[in-house]
Every structure is written in structure tokens, then in C-alpha cells.
Coordinates of C-alpha atoms in Angstrom, one line a residue:
X1 CA -6.0 -70.8 22.2
X2 CA -8.3 -73.9 22.5
X3 CA -10.7 -73.6 19.6
X4 CA -8.6 -71.8 16.9
X5 CA -10.2 -72.0 13.5
X6 CA -13.3 -73.7 14.9
X7 CA -16.7 -72.2 15.4
X8 CA -18.6 -69.8 13.3
X9 CA -18.1 -66.0 13.4
X10 CA -21.1 -64.2 14.8
X11 CA -21.8 -60.8 13.2
X12 CA -22.8 -58.0 15.6
X13 CA -23.5 -55.0 13.3
X14 CA -23.0 -51.7 15.3
X15 CA -24.0 -49.5 12.4
X16 CA -27.4 -48.8 14.1
X17 CA -25.7 -48.0 17.4
X18 CA -23.3 -45.7 15.7
X19 CA -26.3 -43.7 14.1
X20 CA -27.7 -43.1 17.6
X21 CA -25.1 -40.5 17.9
X22 CA -27.3 -38.1 16.0
X23 CA -30.6 -39.8 16.2
X24 CA -30.9 -39.9 20.1
X25 CA -29.6 -36.6 21.2
X26 CA -30.0 -34.8 24.6
X27 CA -31.7 -31.5 25.0
X28 CA -28.4 -29.8 25.6
X29 CA -28.0 -26.9 23.1
X30 CA -24.4 -27.9 22.1
X31 CA -25.5 -31.5 21.5
X32 CA -28.5 -30.4 19.4
X33 CA -26.4 -28.1 17.3
X34 CA -23.4 -30.4 16.8
X35 CA -24.6 -34.0 17.1
X36 CA -26.5 -33.8 13.8
X37 CA -26.7 -36.3 10.8
X38 CA -25.2 -33.5 8.6
X39 CA -22.2 -33.1 10.9
X40 CA -21.9 -36.8 11.8
X41 CA -21.4 -38.1 8.2
X42 CA -19.0 -40.9 9.1
X43 CA -16.1 -38.9 7.6
X44 CA -12.7 -38.9 9.4
X45 CA -13.2 -35.1 9.9
X46 CA -16.5 -35.7 11.8
X47 CA -14.5 -37.5 14.6
X48 CA -13.4 -34.0 15.6
X49 CA -16.9 -33.5 16.8
X50 CA -17.0 -36.8 18.7
X51 CA -13.7 -35.7 20.3
X52 CA -15.2 -32.4 21.5
X53 CA -18.2 -34.3 22.8
X54 CA -16.0 -36.8 24.7
X55 CA -14.0 -34.0 26.1
X56 CA -17.2 -32.3 27.4
X57 CA -18.3 -35.6 29.0
X58 CA -15.0 -35.9 30.8
X59 CA -14.7 -32.3 32.0
X60 CA -17.9 -30.8 33.3
X61 CA -19.4 -32.1 36.5
X62 CA -22.8 -32.6 35.1
X63 CA -21.5 -34.5 32.0
X64 CA -19.0 -36.5 34.1
X65 CA -21.9 -37.7 36.4
X66 CA -23.8 -38.5 33.2
X67 CA -20.8 -40.4 31.7
X68 CA -20.3 -42.4 34.9
X69 CA -24.0 -43.3 35.1
X70 CA -24.2 -44.4 31.5
X71 CA -20.6 -45.4 30.8
X72 CA -21.2 -48.6 28.8
X73 CA -23.8 -46.8 26.7
X74 CA -21.3 -44.0 25.8
X75 CA -18.6 -46.5 25.1
X76 CA -20.9 -48.4 22.8
X77 CA -22.1 -45.4 20.9
X78 CA -18.9 -43.5 20.6
X79 CA -16.9 -46.7 19.9
X80 CA -19.4 -47.8 17.3
X81 CA -19.4 -44.4 15.5
X82 CA -15.6 -44.2 15.4
X83 CA -15.3 -47.9 14.4
X84 CA -17.8 -47.2 11.5
X85 CA -15.7 -44.2 10.4
X86 CA -12.6 -46.4 10.4
X87 CA -14.4 -49.4 8.7
X88 CA -15.8 -47.2 6.0
X89 CA -12.5 -45.3 5.3
X90 CA -10.4 -48.5 5.1
X91 CA -13.1 -49.9 2.8
X92 CA -11.8 -53.5 3.0
X93 CA -13.2 -56.6 4.5
X94 CA -13.5 -55.5 8.1
X95 CA -16.9 -56.3 9.7
X96 CA -18.4 -56.2 13.2
X97 CA -18.3 -59.5 15.0
X98 CA -18.8 -60.7 18.6
X99 CA -15.4 -60.8 20.1
X100 CA -15.7 -64.2 21.6
X101 CA -16.4 -65.7 18.2
X102 CA -13.3 -63.9 16.8
X103 CA -11.3 -65.4 19.6
X104 CA -12.3 -68.9 18.6
X105 CA -11.6 -68.2 14.9
X106 CA -8.4 -66.2 15.0
X107 CA -4.8 -67.1 15.8
X108 CA -3.9 -63.5 16.7
X109 CA -6.7 -62.3 19.1
X110 CA -7.3 -63.0 22.6
X111 CA -10.6 -61.9 23.8
X112 CA -10.5 -59.1 26.6
X113 CA -14.2 -58.9 27.2
X114 CA -16.6 -61.6 26.1
X115 CA -19.6 -59.2 25.6
X116 CA -17.7 -56.8 23.4
X117 CA -17.8 -56.4 19.5
X118 CA -14.7 -55.9 17.4
X119 CA -14.0 -55.1 13.8
X120 CA -12.4 -58.2 12.2
X121 CA -10.9 -59.0 8.8
X122 CA -11.1 -62.7 8.0
X123 CA -8.7 -62.3 5.0
X124 CA -6.0 -60.6 7.1
X125 CA -6.9 -62.3 10.4
X126 CA -6.7 -58.8 12.0
X127 CA -8.8 -57.2 14.7
X128 CA -9.5 -53.4 15.3
X129 CA -11.0 -52.8 18.8
X130 CA -12.4 -49.3 19.0
X131 CA -14.6 -50.0 22.1
X132 CA -11.6 -50.9 24.2
X133 CA -9.9 -47.7 23.0
X134 CA -13.0 -45.7 23.9
X135 CA -13.1 -47.3 27.4
X136 CA -9.5 -46.3 27.9
X137 CA -9.9 -42.9 26.5
X138 CA -13.0 -42.1 28.6
X139 CA -11.2 -43.2 31.8
X140 CA -8.2 -41.0 30.9
X141 CA -6.0 -44.0 30.4
X142 CA -5.5 -44.0 26.6
X143 CA -2.1 -43.7 24.8
X144 CA -3.9 -41.6 22.1
X145 CA -4.1 -37.8 22.8
X146 CA -7.4 -37.6 21.0
X147 CA -10.0 -39.8 19.2
X148 CA -9.2 -38.2 15.8
X149 CA -5.6 -39.2 16.4
X150 CA -6.7 -42.8 17.0
X151 CA -9.0 -42.8 14.0
X152 CA -6.4 -41.4 11.6
X153 CA -3.6 -43.6 12.9
X154 CA -5.7 -46.7 12.7
X155 CA -6.9 -45.9 9.1
X156 CA -3.3 -45.3 8.1
X157 CA -2.2 -48.6 9.7
X158 CA -4.8 -50.8 7.9
X159 CA -5.2 -49.0 4.6

């Protein structure tokens, strides 16, 4: 690591992107009924709805085509939502930062993707990377059986 400890951390707040999960919903009846502000209240339990949504995206032909066409958007929205759930539940000093700035600042993190955002605790020098987990999950390459399992395990690990 060349610049460890140097450089300023760059915040990249994804709260607004997380809120798009219920603010910018398709005309699909399931989406309209389930992806609501009331249902998506950033509780751990609300990740079950995100799980069902992700499963639908990965299983039906129409949704799979949609997922493939807008993959990065889905990763950002779903990852931001789940990351916000984790961040709020842990309720410690985790904040969203640009991953390349964390890479320059942290002794324990090597950036995987320079355009990505991660949750980082300066006090603990610890990174949580929900966007990478979402990419793996949506590609069927995750070690987690569900997104709720990932959220619960991550909260338990860092609380």
C-alpha cells in the first residue's frame, strides 16, 4: 500500500440512492405493492422484501433482461439500501466513503473497484462492502444464501 495514512477520506453518501428503492418504483404491481416507504423502513426485517425483489430480478425472463440492462443501477440501489440498514443497525461510526480514498487511508483495505463506495469506520479501520456482495449475489456467485442472511451476519459481526 503506497499511500497508507495519507490523503483525505472522501464521503460519498448513498442514503439518497437507498431511498430510490421506494421513491422510483416501476409500474409492476408487485413493485408498487411491496417497494413502499412503509415497507422499506430501513429495518433489518425490511431486507426480506429486498431479498424477494432480487430473487424476482434473477428468475423471470423479463426481470432478468431488465437486471442485465441496468445491472450497475440495481447493484447501487440494492447495495445502498442494505448498507444503510446495516449502518443504521450497527449505529457506530460507519459512514459511506469512496473506496479509493479508503484504500489510501486504511492499512486493512485494498480497493477492488475504484468507482465503488464502501462503509468505513475510521475508529476501527474496518470496511463493510455491501455493493460487492450485491454484485456477487445478483450474479449467483455469493457465499450468502440470501440478502437477509448477509445483513444479519454483518450486523452481528460489527455490533
